[in-house]
Structures are given as structure tokens and as C-alpha cells.
Amino acid sequence: MRADSGPLIRQPWETLRMPEPVAPGPGVTELDRALGDPWDKDNPAGFVEFLAADERAEMSAAGEAILDRYGFNAEFVPVALGGRFARMDRLIEVLRTVWRRDPCLGLGHGLSSFIAAVSAWTAGDSSQRSAVANLLLANRRVAPVYHEFGHDNDLSSVNFSATSNGAGWLLNGRKDLVTDVRRADAMVIFARTRPGLGSRNHGQFFVPKPTAAQGRVRYLPRSPSSGMRGVRLDGAEFTNYRIPGESLIGEPGQGVETALRSFQITRSALPGASVGILDTGLRTALSYVRERRRYGGAATDLPYVRAVIGRAFTDLLVVDAFSSVAARALHLLPGETGVLASAVKYLAPRVLMDAMAELSTVLGAHSHLREGRYAIFEKLARDLAPAEFGHASRDACRATILPQLPRLARRAWFNGTALPELFWVGGDLAPLRFSGLVTGAPGSDSLCAALVDISEHYAGASPLGRLADRFRDELVLLRAQCVELAPKDLSLDASPAAHAVVERYTLVLAAACCLGIWWHGSGHGVPFACDETWVTAALDRLNRRLGGKVTTREETRGLEESMFRSAVRRHDDGRLFDLTGREVPG
Amino acid sequence: MAPSTPLLEQVRGWLVRRVAYYAQCGAAEIDVEVPLAEYGLESVYTFSLCGDIADHFELAIDPTLIWDLTTVATLAHYLAAVLVQRRELGDTLGGKGLFR
């Protein structure tokens, strides 16, 4: 049934397809097929199963079995080590395929092992790298052992200690939140290797499953959680636990550096994966309103409903654009991703959460119920929350970005050159080089350079021209403020105004990504390149967060209406709402 | 080859002023032998200072340099040596901008 009124015009970009990514082995299509239609009540790995597992606060065994058969863990192992990881875009697409069904499954049975493994890929020796690869390729788990309640994301204050005793190391201390440590076959433990201030006193240790002979490991009671409820968060306490000297990953004192380099990958991947949550959230809301009648008419005739759907679809594309470009930057401009990965991790989860919150107003009571056809919405909204505080909180990301802004403002924003390949979403990429990742104080900012460049070439009275100008003007304002930031404004006790600078900067970056895809993607197979509607809507949405008025009420309403119709079209066609628009089962 | 003393003095003086700026104290309070971390120049300011050094001396350096050379004295020695080396290379090649 089609509840919306008026003809649906297919946008030119809706008929285009991205080229299939070149990667070894089965890919996202096979994974989608293996997991099947999540809405099908008889699917053993559908929403019925994932909701039931969530109620039990367990991982879905059926889901885990399917991921193992597909070889999900191979997606996290570099091609050179026998796996399938070479490109960030493929990784994100595969993660999103799981995230739109059950993020617990994706995190607990996949990404969390990757968070542990990236240290080995980045800084490990060949035997550590093959040991981790062999575990993952055999569908085993490796737990990342980082979190201490007293220090949260501040790695350089970690207390858990590794003391060298000549031949090896002695581990002592307590880690409070470790993903599924009891089921893990190995751990990557972050520990302090010597006392003192500074960032050269830590290391990661690759530690196979603890055995009683080596000393004492006491598992602490599980910490129950509200989101990602199926993912066990345990604690572990080590007492004089002996590990051999070769357990240390990289050189002594390299731990913080390794984390800062390698986590750029995982921090970029997580927001991209979380787009899958909003995809299902939007699909759920669309199914609901298209089946409902309100106030004597179809629910989809209500202007509010149409606007909210259109806005959520736009927000999804904004986040996908931002995370897709950041993912490409890890290949093409690793010198800039020290800031960019944090910027995506800072902004994207918040945009997704806000979109889910607004969609919940359309679903009404059904956004709250844990039973029935639409119950998956409530679970997914809960599962989304950790994307904002987990694996680098919003605060931690802000602390990474802020000290770099005065210099970027001084030298980079208005003096750079754009790199068009950055925006060829789905286009060729050389395999990601772990050795290319740097802790980085970037001296260039290619996204701002692209924004300045495009806004200069595309001045105009159209809404898009005005919006592009608006973001360029915002960058001018930001420059004036950033060069004036005093040292106290760069630290953790920065003023609220300094904090707001980070928010505004990330909004400018997101706008630059959308504009860049539209401007540079043409002729490079990018599905959205030839369409002005989505990019205008995207900038309009981002400008809403920035404040200030650029479009008229009628223009905004028109954009929301167009995006609503596109969303309905995709819903009818059974296609993802992301930049790929890929056909999916359910 | 050891760096020339005036250059070393110049680099050290500049570094002391930058460290004092971030530590929000007077330059006289900075002891060049005391680790930067003790002036509260934790990870946050490492990145700012690294950027300042890169811009002022036109050097491509990584923030980890400041983790490895933890005092103004060691940092100044290293930077002065690099600058001397660059000047000599530039002279050898007769370049004006190349290794400036």
C-alpha cells in the first residue's frame, strides 16, 4: 500500500549504483543473504531472536553462528595475514549490515576483537600479528583490556601495571569494563610499564587465555548495562600474573602512541557502523506510519510526519557522508586523521541519537514498548547510546580536537588545496597502511580547503549557494575565534564558548564532506553526485545545528518533502537509506 | 657536529617562552631541565607545542618528539642540531629554499 500522496519522482541519483568493492572472499551481499530478512518472524536470526536475546541480556547464539559461518572475524584481519581487511569502506559496510540488525552482535562478536587487534596490526611483530590473525580467523575472540573506572578515556593515567622482571613481565591491577573477557581466547592489555607523568610509560600486551599456572586472575561480577545489553561487561583483577617478555606489543613506552594511531581506524568505523541503527529506525518509523491512519487520513499525510521522516533520512546521509570521507582519508591523508577521526566520533553519534529521538515522536508509544512489531526501535535506540561515550567519549574527542584548532585556523583553512579523491565515495583505494598512521599535529585541513574552494566557485542565490556561503562564513568566524584561544581554553577546563568552537568546527567539516561528494563525485560513480536536493537538505540540517537562518520556511519544507518522498521510494524498493542505496533483504 | 651556541640559545629561549605561555606562568619560572609534564604540559599541550615548533622552524615533526625529549634542554639541543644540519645541507646543495 502506498499511503503517501502525489507522484513519486525518481531522482537521477537513485538509479545509480556504487561499484562492488574489490576484496577477497564473500562480501556484504553474502552476509546480508546469510542473515536474511530481519523482519521475517520465522528468521532464526531476525528481530524476534535479537529482541529475545536482549531481554535475556545475552548474545544471540543463532546470530553468532551465522557470523562465524560467514567468517565475520576475517573482516578484521588484513589481507596480508589471510583475512579480508584492506579498505575502510568495506569494513564499514559489513559492520553496518550487522548493526542494522543487532549492534550487540556486531560489537560483542566482532568489533571488540578488532579494537584489540588493531594494536597488533599497527605495532606488533610478525609473530604477534599472526597469532592474533590465527585466532580471529578461527572465530576466536580477543578482548581489549583498557578501561579503568578511575581514568575512563585518559590512557596516560592508567594504573594497571606491568613490571619487568628481567625475563618477562608481572601484571598487577584491576580493569573494570572488559567486553566478554570470560569467553575471550586472548587479551590485549593496556598497562603502565613505569611510574611517572607523560605519555611514554605504557604498553599493550598480547596475552593468551589466562592459565592458573601463571598467577591469579579473578573475574569480577558483570556490570549490567542498558544499551548493548547482550554484550557482557566484566571486570578482571590480576595478581602477580606472569607473562613472557615478548608479550609487549611494539617498543617499551609506545602504548599511548599505538593507541592514538590505531584507534583512528576503530573510531572512524564505529559511527559509520552506527548508521545501520538509524537505517532500521527510519524503516521502522516508515512501516509504522504507512500502516496507520490519523485524524481521519493517512498518517503519512501529516506534514509533521513527512518532515520528520525527511529530516531523519537527511541526517543519515550526513553521517554517512562524514564517516565515508573520514574513512577514505585514513587511506589518502593519514596525516590529517588524528583530528578528523575524532571529529567524526564527536559529532556523528549525536546526530544519529537526535534523529532517533525525533523519530520516536512519530512512533509514539511504540518507541517505548519492548514487545510487538516495532519493539526493535526501542532496543536500537538504547544500543546507540554507547557510540557516544564508548571508545573515546565526546569529551575525549573534544580534548583531541581543541588544541589543534588555533594552528589549523592560522595556517590551513584558507591556504589549502582540496583533494578530490577524498570525495569519490566507493571509488578506488589502495589498501590501508597501518604504518602510515601518525599521532599527528596536522598542518593541513583538506576538508576546510575543499569547502572554501567550492564556495568560491559556487556562489549563487540558490539555497545551496547560500548555504555553502554560510559555512564558509562560519569558517571565517571560527578562524577569528580560534587564533585568539588562550592556553586555558585548550585544556579540559576550557570555557563553554571554547567547547562550542569544536561543535561548530565539526559541523563545518560535515558540511564540507557533503558538498565535496556533490561537487567532486561527478564522473566518479558516486551515486549522489548529480543531485542537488540531498546536499542542500544536508547543509540545511547542519545549519540548523549551527543556528542562524539561511533558507526560507518554504524552502526547508520543500527539501524535507523531497527527502520524504525519496525515503518512501527507497522503502518501497527495499534499499538502504545510506549513500550506497544497496538493495537488502528486509 | 655540535650546534652553534647562539643558535642553541635562540632555540632554547623561544622554547622557554612557548612553554611558559602554555604553562601560564612567567618565562623565569621555567627550568630547562625539568620535564615539561611537570609544568602541566600534558598530552593536550603536546599537540599545540608540536604545531608551534613545526611552524616556527618549518620542520615536519611528530608530537611524540615531545614525549621522547621531555625537557626544554633536550628539545632545544635536538632542534638546534637539526637546524644546523639543514643549513649545511642547504649550503652544500646551494639551495635557497630547498633545505632552508
XYZ file of C-alpha atoms in Angstrom:
686
model
C 0.000 0.000 0.000
C 1.163 3.481 -0.730
C -0.055 5.904 1.868
C 1.757 8.972 0.638
C 0.074 11.197 -1.847
C 1.367 12.617 -5.094
C 3.570 11.099 -7.748
C 6.972 9.859 -6.738
C 9.655 11.145 -8.987
C 12.773 9.061 -9.080
C 15.795 11.239 -8.549
C 18.623 10.661 -11.018
C 20.960 9.513 -8.274
C 18.534 6.887 -7.088
C 19.117 4.757 -10.168
C 22.895 4.750 -9.891
C 24.802 2.048 -8.125
C 28.172 2.032 -6.499
C 30.733 -0.309 -7.993
C 31.142 -3.501 -5.981
C 34.209 -3.127 -3.787
C 37.061 -5.358 -4.798
C 38.010 -7.548 -1.887
C 38.740 -11.205 -1.448
C 36.126 -13.740 -0.422
C 32.445 -13.251 0.203
C 31.222 -9.735 0.852
C 28.364 -7.717 2.161
C 25.810 -9.272 -0.221
C 26.591 -12.754 1.079
C 26.438 -11.521 4.665
C 23.052 -9.900 4.046
C 21.801 -13.099 2.452
C 23.107 -15.237 5.320
C 21.419 -13.052 7.927
C 18.210 -12.844 5.897
C 15.177 -10.599 6.303
C 15.286 -9.353 9.908
C 11.545 -8.578 9.873
C 10.642 -12.181 8.978
C 9.187 -13.742 12.159
C 10.483 -17.156 11.128
C 14.037 -15.979 10.529
C 16.149 -17.590 13.294
C 18.409 -14.526 13.127
C 15.705 -11.875 12.816
C 14.443 -9.153 15.135
C 12.336 -11.661 17.128
C 15.519 -13.520 18.062
C 17.596 -10.386 18.710
C 14.911 -8.922 20.962
C 14.589 -12.171 22.903
C 18.371 -12.357 23.361
C 18.343 -8.732 24.518
C 15.651 -9.466 27.116
C 17.909 -12.224 28.458
C 20.905 -9.848 28.283
C 22.692 -12.413 26.159
C 24.312 -12.506 22.780
C 22.211 -14.213 20.117
C 23.673 -17.688 19.635
C 21.948 -18.033 16.257
C 23.419 -14.720 15.137
C 26.904 -15.668 16.314
C 26.707 -18.958 14.436
C 25.812 -17.189 11.189
C 28.613 -14.655 11.614
C 31.068 -17.483 12.236
C 29.937 -19.350 9.121
C 30.361 -16.167 7.087
C 33.768 -15.555 8.656
C 32.887 -12.177 10.144
C 36.180 -12.004 12.056
C 38.108 -12.294 8.795
C 36.827 -8.792 8.001
C 39.093 -7.506 10.784
C 42.238 -9.312 9.625
C 44.458 -7.685 6.985
C 44.517 -9.397 3.595
C 48.275 -9.965 4.000
C 47.544 -12.082 7.082
C 44.858 -14.168 5.406
C 41.816 -12.012 6.162
C 39.688 -9.582 4.172
C 40.608 -6.198 5.626
C 42.138 -3.786 3.171
C 39.619 -0.987 2.883
C 37.734 1.065 5.435
C 34.643 1.440 3.254
C 34.177 -2.293 3.003
C 34.703 -2.709 6.740
C 32.058 -0.078 7.497
C 29.588 -1.588 5.044
C 29.964 -5.039 6.583
C 29.660 -3.659 10.128
C 26.578 -1.661 9.133
C 24.971 -4.835 7.795
C 25.152 -6.322 11.283
C 24.487 -3.037 13.134
C 21.150 -2.503 11.408
C 20.007 -5.838 12.829
C 21.721 -6.205 16.187
C 24.569 -3.913 17.255
C 25.296 -6.237 20.223
C 26.240 -8.917 17.770
C 28.443 -6.549 15.801
C 30.253 -5.215 18.861
C 30.403 -8.301 21.050
C 31.161 -10.754 18.289
C 33.380 -8.644 16.083
C 34.331 -5.034 16.575
C 35.548 -5.550 20.108
C 38.124 -8.092 18.853
C 39.132 -5.569 16.190
C 39.692 -2.884 18.847
C 42.108 -5.334 20.472
C 43.683 -6.421 17.185
C 44.498 -3.004 15.692
C 47.360 -2.592 18.208
C 48.958 -5.735 16.822
C 48.337 -4.686 13.196
C 49.871 -1.269 13.896
C 52.770 -2.005 16.224
C 53.054 -5.780 16.670
C 55.855 -8.002 15.400
C 55.174 -10.703 12.842
C 54.604 -13.465 15.386
C 52.113 -11.349 17.351
C 50.357 -10.393 14.170
C 49.998 -13.964 13.008
C 48.929 -15.130 16.458
C 46.104 -12.557 16.544
C 45.196 -13.266 12.917
C 45.045 -17.015 13.506
C 42.761 -16.573 16.494
C 40.361 -14.315 14.623
C 40.362 -16.488 11.503
C 39.417 -19.430 13.742
C 36.427 -17.407 15.021
C 38.007 -16.830 18.407
C 37.808 -13.631 20.427
C 40.448 -11.213 21.596
C 39.322 -8.878 24.373
C 40.564 -5.275 24.530
C 41.502 -4.746 28.183
C 41.736 -0.982 28.679
C 39.035 0.509 30.843
C 39.634 1.524 34.455
C 36.814 3.407 36.167
C 39.214 5.941 37.691
C 40.622 7.031 34.331
C 37.975 6.409 31.681
C 39.466 7.525 28.370
C 42.610 9.079 29.820
C 45.113 6.434 28.846
C 48.178 8.180 30.232
C 46.797 7.966 33.797
C 46.132 4.235 33.696
C 47.349 2.434 36.847
C 47.205 -1.262 35.943
C 50.875 -2.177 35.984
C 53.259 -4.364 34.048
C 56.583 -4.678 35.830
C 59.592 -6.048 34.017
C 61.252 -8.851 35.991
C 64.096 -9.484 33.592
C 62.761 -12.426 31.623
C 59.195 -11.229 31.424
C 56.504 -9.058 32.931
C 54.355 -9.229 36.034
C 50.810 -7.908 35.665
C 49.027 -6.358 38.625
C 45.843 -4.360 38.857
C 42.223 -4.154 38.002
C 40.341 -3.462 34.791
C 36.693 -2.613 35.293
C 34.991 -2.939 31.917
C 36.161 -5.639 29.558
C 33.987 -6.998 26.780
C 33.234 -10.663 27.324
C 36.597 -11.425 28.913
C 35.474 -14.853 30.108
C 34.801 -16.058 26.588
C 37.914 -14.455 25.098
C 40.772 -16.650 23.955
C 43.291 -13.864 24.345
C 43.539 -10.300 25.553
C 45.321 -7.152 24.578
C 46.010 -5.444 27.893
C 46.939 -1.788 28.258
C 49.256 -1.332 31.226
C 51.633 1.121 32.824
C 55.236 -0.032 32.417
C 56.852 2.621 34.604
C 55.682 5.306 37.007
C 55.595 8.991 36.257
C 53.867 11.654 34.241
C 53.785 11.750 30.487
C 52.856 9.506 27.603
C 55.882 7.209 27.337
C 55.135 4.980 30.298
C 52.677 2.433 28.907
C 52.362 -0.525 26.623
C 49.924 -3.032 25.140
C 50.497 -6.692 25.927
C 49.229 -9.610 23.914
C 48.191 -12.211 26.459
C 46.701 -15.591 25.521
C 43.933 -17.051 27.670
C 44.995 -16.912 31.308
C 46.094 -20.156 32.902
C 46.248 -20.863 36.627
C 49.951 -21.684 36.410
C 50.885 -18.118 35.558
C 49.348 -16.410 38.556
C 45.985 -15.202 39.617
C 43.232 -13.670 37.516
C 39.980 -13.017 39.298
C 36.961 -12.166 37.194
C 34.755 -9.516 38.741
C 30.956 -9.531 38.619
C 29.344 -8.405 35.408
C 28.297 -4.745 35.096
C 24.704 -4.740 33.838
C 24.010 -2.140 31.163
C 21.013 -0.577 29.466
C 22.250 -0.376 25.876
C 24.180 -3.171 24.151
C 22.677 -5.281 26.940
C 23.750 -8.570 25.364
C 27.417 -7.618 25.436
C 28.888 -8.811 28.725
C 30.967 -6.203 30.503
C 33.123 -7.962 33.053
C 35.980 -6.833 35.192
C 39.230 -8.652 35.831
C 41.811 -8.384 38.572
C 45.354 -9.626 38.026
C 47.726 -10.511 40.857
C 51.373 -11.231 40.051
C 50.378 -12.664 36.714
C 53.483 -13.687 34.745
C 53.773 -13.204 31.011
C 56.835 -13.638 28.786
C 58.938 -10.682 27.641
C 57.780 -10.983 24.057
C 54.182 -10.206 25.083
C 54.839 -6.478 24.765
C 53.433 -5.075 21.523
C 55.905 -2.638 19.995
C 58.671 -0.859 21.881
C 58.590 -0.036 25.605
C 56.703 3.209 26.189
C 54.869 3.083 22.864
C 51.436 2.235 24.253
C 49.758 5.647 24.139
C 51.226 6.313 20.707
C 49.964 2.961 19.394
C 46.502 3.665 20.778
C 46.386 7.160 19.280
C 47.447 5.822 15.885
C 45.453 2.611 15.657
C 42.231 3.836 17.260
C 41.793 6.295 14.410
C 40.599 3.242 12.476
C 38.135 1.951 15.039
C 36.898 5.423 15.984
C 36.124 6.161 12.351
C 34.453 2.787 11.865
C 32.062 2.955 14.816
C 29.959 5.961 13.667
C 29.821 4.506 10.149
C 28.556 1.202 11.545
C 26.007 3.012 13.734
C 24.362 4.443 10.623
C 22.772 0.968 10.435
C 20.816 1.751 13.616
C 19.206 4.834 12.108
C 18.526 2.879 8.911
C 16.397 0.399 10.837
C 14.945 3.172 12.995
C 13.819 5.006 9.883
C 12.489 1.819 8.285
C 10.553 1.028 11.452
C 9.035 4.503 11.586
C 8.138 4.401 7.896
C 6.481 0.983 8.233
C 4.536 2.279 11.190
C 3.248 5.494 9.652
C 2.424 3.851 6.338
C 0.168 1.381 8.135
C -1.572 3.966 10.296
C -4.450 6.374 9.872
C -4.568 9.515 11.963
C -7.238 12.185 12.305
C -9.309 10.669 9.521
C -6.475 10.433 6.999
C -3.295 8.508 6.320
C -0.609 9.185 8.933
C 1.761 9.888 6.070
C -0.407 12.843 5.033
C 0.518 14.668 8.217
C 3.076 17.378 7.476
C 4.876 16.732 10.756
C 5.323 13.054 9.964
C 6.597 13.781 6.451
C 9.033 16.377 7.764
C 10.441 14.127 10.494
C 10.977 11.246 8.066
C 12.617 13.565 5.547
C 14.874 15.020 8.216
C 15.924 11.636 9.602
C 16.779 10.414 6.088
C 18.875 13.542 5.547
C 20.657 13.137 8.876
C 21.511 9.557 7.980
C 23.094 10.717 4.730
C 25.018 13.456 6.541
C 26.559 10.941 8.927
C 27.300 8.524 6.100
C 28.938 11.288 4.069
C 31.059 12.398 7.035
C 32.154 8.895 8.019
C 32.717 7.780 4.400
C 35.041 10.691 3.701
C 36.865 10.211 7.022
C 37.270 6.536 6.124
C 38.788 7.462 2.760
C 41.072 9.961 4.491
C 42.624 7.116 6.501
C 43.873 5.782 3.179
C 44.550 9.036 1.361
C 45.502 11.584 4.033
C 46.579 9.743 7.195
C 48.421 12.883 8.312
C 45.037 14.554 8.904
C 43.043 11.772 10.522
C 44.378 12.361 14.034
C 41.890 15.227 14.126
C 39.338 14.009 11.581
C 38.659 10.615 13.206
C 37.941 12.398 16.489
C 35.704 14.908 14.709
C 33.505 12.149 13.263
C 33.415 10.331 16.572
C 32.450 13.613 18.270
C 29.591 14.679 16.000
C 28.133 11.623 14.270
C 26.736 9.672 17.249
C 24.970 12.830 18.458
C 23.323 13.424 15.067
C 22.164 9.796 14.955
C 20.814 9.939 18.509
C 18.912 13.152 17.834
C 17.377 11.648 14.693
C 16.259 8.565 16.627
C 14.794 10.813 19.322
C 12.781 12.741 16.746
C 11.618 9.550 15.021
C 10.377 8.306 18.389
C 7.831 11.139 18.386
C 6.328 9.657 15.228
C 6.197 6.154 16.687
C 4.676 7.421 19.928
C 4.131 4.656 22.478
C 5.680 2.148 20.084
C 9.049 3.818 20.511
C 8.851 2.778 24.149
C 7.430 -0.748 24.050
C 9.641 -3.794 24.366
C 7.153 -6.073 22.636
C 5.329 -6.095 19.364
C 6.188 -5.363 15.761
C 8.114 -2.159 16.385
C 9.967 -3.185 19.546
C 13.289 -3.205 17.715
C 13.200 0.605 17.690
C 13.404 0.841 21.468
C 16.277 -1.650 21.606
C 18.247 0.073 18.861
C 17.836 3.491 20.471
C 19.383 2.025 23.648
C 22.146 0.294 21.692
C 23.093 3.564 20.003
C 23.939 5.415 23.232
C 27.350 3.766 23.839
C 28.512 5.008 20.415
C 28.761 8.448 22.005
C 30.660 7.627 25.198
C 32.341 4.340 24.343
C 35.780 4.008 22.728
C 36.603 7.721 23.147
C 33.870 9.833 24.670
C 32.643 13.103 23.236
C 34.783 14.868 25.865
C 37.885 12.900 24.926
C 37.355 13.695 21.255
C 36.895 17.374 22.034
C 40.134 17.340 24.042
C 41.910 15.898 20.993
C 40.496 18.431 18.540
C 40.571 21.683 20.503
C 44.359 22.152 20.974
C 44.880 21.708 17.243
C 42.391 24.346 16.135
C 44.458 27.534 16.674
C 47.182 26.263 14.358
C 44.775 24.895 11.743
C 42.943 28.210 11.809
C 46.175 30.174 11.383
C 47.664 28.247 8.536
C 45.404 25.628 6.989
C 41.790 26.600 6.489
C 42.196 29.284 3.873
C 45.520 28.220 2.355
C 44.960 24.590 1.495
C 44.231 22.600 -1.598
C 41.338 20.193 -1.891
C 41.939 16.547 -2.712
C 39.054 15.448 -4.978
C 39.688 11.689 -4.478
C 38.722 12.140 -0.859
C 35.121 12.523 -2.003
C 34.928 9.710 -4.555
C 32.874 7.572 -2.213
C 33.069 3.941 -3.343
C 35.968 4.736 -5.669
C 39.356 3.034 -5.776
C 41.532 2.943 -2.697
C 44.912 1.374 -2.065
C 44.942 -0.954 0.967
C 45.131 0.924 4.260
C 48.712 1.264 5.517
C 48.937 0.866 9.282
C 52.469 2.245 9.190
C 51.121 5.459 7.668
C 49.039 6.314 10.743
C 50.562 9.053 12.892
C 49.695 10.602 16.242
C 49.799 13.775 14.236
C 49.548 17.502 14.679
C 48.255 18.079 11.148
C 49.307 21.238 9.362
C 46.672 20.905 6.678
C 42.902 20.541 6.626
C 41.738 19.299 3.256
C 38.049 19.346 4.151
C 38.058 23.044 5.013
C 40.160 23.670 1.918
C 37.516 21.902 -0.167
C 34.720 23.910 1.446
C 36.484 27.212 0.744
C 37.258 26.142 -2.808
C 33.717 25.002 -3.611
C 32.037 28.007 -2.017
C 34.236 30.293 -4.104
C 33.333 28.530 -7.326
C 29.721 28.045 -6.495
C 28.405 31.347 -5.344
C 24.767 31.820 -6.092
C 21.321 32.796 -4.967
C 20.100 29.184 -4.839
C 19.583 27.705 -1.386
C 22.700 25.577 -1.876
C 24.783 28.568 -2.901
C 23.620 30.472 0.155
C 24.250 27.515 2.452
C 27.753 26.968 1.054
C 28.450 30.652 1.725
C 27.052 30.292 5.211
C 29.509 27.531 6.089
C 32.396 29.449 4.562
C 31.413 32.485 6.634
C 31.264 30.259 9.700
C 34.829 29.157 8.991
C 35.880 32.820 8.826
C 34.260 33.391 12.217
C 35.845 30.261 13.636
C 39.256 31.366 12.411
C 38.940 34.674 14.210
C 37.939 32.914 17.429
C 40.419 30.040 17.229
C 43.525 32.169 16.727
C 42.537 34.013 19.897
C 42.055 30.897 22.051
C 44.156 31.170 25.201
C 46.001 28.123 26.619
C 43.400 27.632 29.340
C 40.737 27.358 26.628
C 42.536 24.434 25.022
C 42.559 22.277 28.133
C 39.894 20.145 29.742
C 38.598 23.075 31.794
C 38.001 25.153 28.679
C 35.162 27.668 28.698
C 31.774 26.693 27.260
C 32.494 29.033 24.321
C 35.699 27.127 23.545
C 33.753 23.872 23.741
C 31.225 25.278 21.283
C 34.047 26.005 18.848
C 34.623 22.257 18.499
C 30.951 21.608 17.830
C 30.897 24.298 15.135
C 34.127 23.081 13.572
C 32.804 19.522 13.274
C 29.594 20.855 11.698
C 31.695 22.710 9.124
C 33.655 19.521 8.391
C 30.454 17.513 7.931
C 29.116 20.176 5.563
C 32.396 20.077 3.628
C 32.036 16.296 3.209
C 28.502 16.604 1.789
C 29.481 19.460 -0.509
C 32.645 17.663 -1.616
C 30.778 14.475 -2.523
C 28.334 16.509 -4.570
C 30.952 18.716 -6.234
C 33.802 16.273 -6.848
C 31.909 12.996 -7.147
C 30.518 13.742 -10.576
C 32.032 11.411 -13.172
C 33.352 9.091 -10.467
C 30.373 6.824 -9.982
C 29.262 8.496 -6.761
C 25.503 7.929 -6.548
C 24.637 11.373 -5.236
C 26.984 13.458 -7.298
C 24.448 14.816 -9.782
C 21.700 15.629 -7.317
C 21.395 18.950 -5.568
C 18.427 18.103 -3.349
C 20.115 15.883 -0.795
C 23.191 18.091 -0.424
C 21.015 21.170 0.055
C 18.904 19.320 2.613
C 22.079 18.074 4.321
C 23.553 21.557 4.664
C 20.203 22.901 5.790
C 20.095 20.299 8.570
C 23.682 21.037 9.644
C 22.955 24.751 9.587
C 20.011 24.117 11.900
C 22.542 22.888 14.483
C 24.780 25.855 13.840
C 21.916 28.293 14.308
C 21.032 31.200 12.087
C 18.674 31.315 9.186
C 19.630 30.764 5.554
C 16.697 29.063 3.871
C 13.106 30.245 3.974
C 10.477 28.173 5.707
C 9.074 27.177 2.307
C 12.484 26.118 1.002
C 13.130 23.943 4.048
C 9.651 22.435 3.806
C 10.265 21.675 0.130
C 13.560 19.949 0.902
C 12.019 17.882 3.686
C 9.177 16.885 1.390
C 11.585 15.791 -1.376
C 13.611 13.795 1.094
C 10.433 12.223 2.495
C 9.458 11.065 -0.984
C 12.915 9.668 -1.661
C 12.787 7.804 1.642
C 9.419 6.294 0.721
C 10.809 5.248 -2.646
C 13.735 3.501 -1.015
C 11.408 1.860 1.490
C 9.295 0.526 -1.393
C 12.366 -0.704 -3.235
C 13.851 -2.399 -0.158
C 17.038 -0.384 -0.311
C 19.349 1.023 2.312
C 18.932 4.690 3.179
C 22.693 5.293 3.055
C 24.868 6.627 0.242
C 25.065 3.192 -1.395
C 21.294 2.719 -1.627
C 22.042 -1.004 -1.848
C 19.135 -3.469 -2.109
C 18.749 -5.501 1.053
C 16.519 -8.309 2.301
C 14.002 -6.506 4.538
C 78.612 18.404 14.526
C 77.608 20.336 17.615
C 75.161 23.185 17.034
C 76.436 26.742 17.331
C 75.854 28.277 20.735
C 73.937 31.384 19.635
C 71.504 29.195 17.700
C 71.039 26.885 20.667
C 70.435 29.909 22.916
C 67.908 31.242 20.457
C 66.020 27.946 20.194
C 66.060 27.462 23.949
C 64.819 30.997 24.568
C 61.971 30.541 22.129
C 61.007 27.177 23.655
C 61.031 28.625 27.178
C 58.626 31.367 26.066
C 56.258 28.855 24.418
C 56.318 26.522 27.427
C 55.668 29.474 29.761
C 52.774 30.525 27.541
C 51.086 27.120 27.785
C 52.013 26.663 31.446
C 50.522 30.125 32.039
C 53.495 31.359 34.056
C 56.477 33.659 33.610
C 59.441 32.573 31.479
C 61.695 32.949 34.519
C 59.784 30.163 36.237
C 60.687 27.603 33.577
C 63.636 25.371 34.453
C 65.007 23.891 31.214
C 65.980 20.657 32.975
C 62.508 19.929 34.396
C 60.234 17.620 32.368
C 57.507 19.524 30.524
C 54.836 17.260 32.018
C 55.603 18.776 35.417
C 54.514 22.162 34.115
C 51.163 20.621 33.294
C 52.092 20.333 29.630
C 50.223 17.059 29.351
C 49.007 15.487 26.155
C 46.709 18.436 25.329
C 49.516 20.982 25.002
C 51.910 18.493 23.435
C 49.955 18.820 20.223
C 49.835 22.617 20.388
C 53.556 22.907 21.127
C 54.400 20.428 18.392
C 52.448 22.531 15.907
C 54.218 25.690 17.090
C 57.635 24.084 16.637
C 56.711 22.775 13.195
C 55.562 26.234 12.082
C 58.288 28.320 13.684
C 61.216 26.240 12.456
C 59.464 24.873 9.355
C 60.123 21.309 10.433
C 57.929 18.269 9.973
C 57.855 16.722 13.435
C 55.556 14.328 15.245
C 54.146 15.114 18.712
C 55.908 12.008 20.021
C 59.153 14.007 19.768
C 57.982 15.956 22.824
C 57.265 12.719 24.672
C 60.782 11.447 23.959
C 62.686 14.678 24.588
C 60.909 15.695 27.737
C 62.744 18.864 28.782
C 63.365 22.228 27.160
C 67.113 21.485 27.298
C 66.947 18.196 25.363
C 64.392 19.523 22.902
C 66.495 22.627 22.227
C 69.618 20.535 21.624
C 67.810 18.300 19.195
C 66.159 21.152 17.286
C 69.352 23.185 17.087
C 71.216 20.152 15.727
C 68.554 19.564 13.103
C 68.627 23.227 12.094
C 72.411 23.221 11.720
C 72.241 20.050 9.664
C 69.622 21.566 7.426
C 71.672 24.734 6.929
C 74.756 22.712 5.973
C 72.799 20.546 3.563
C 71.303 23.691 2.064
C 74.783 25.215 1.638
C 76.121 22.051 0.013
C 73.291 21.933 -2.465
C 73.473 25.678 -2.982
C 69.735 25.674 -2.489
C 67.922 28.765 -1.433
C 64.582 27.329 -0.455
C 65.151 23.619 -0.536
C 66.659 22.893 2.848
C 66.225 26.309 4.237
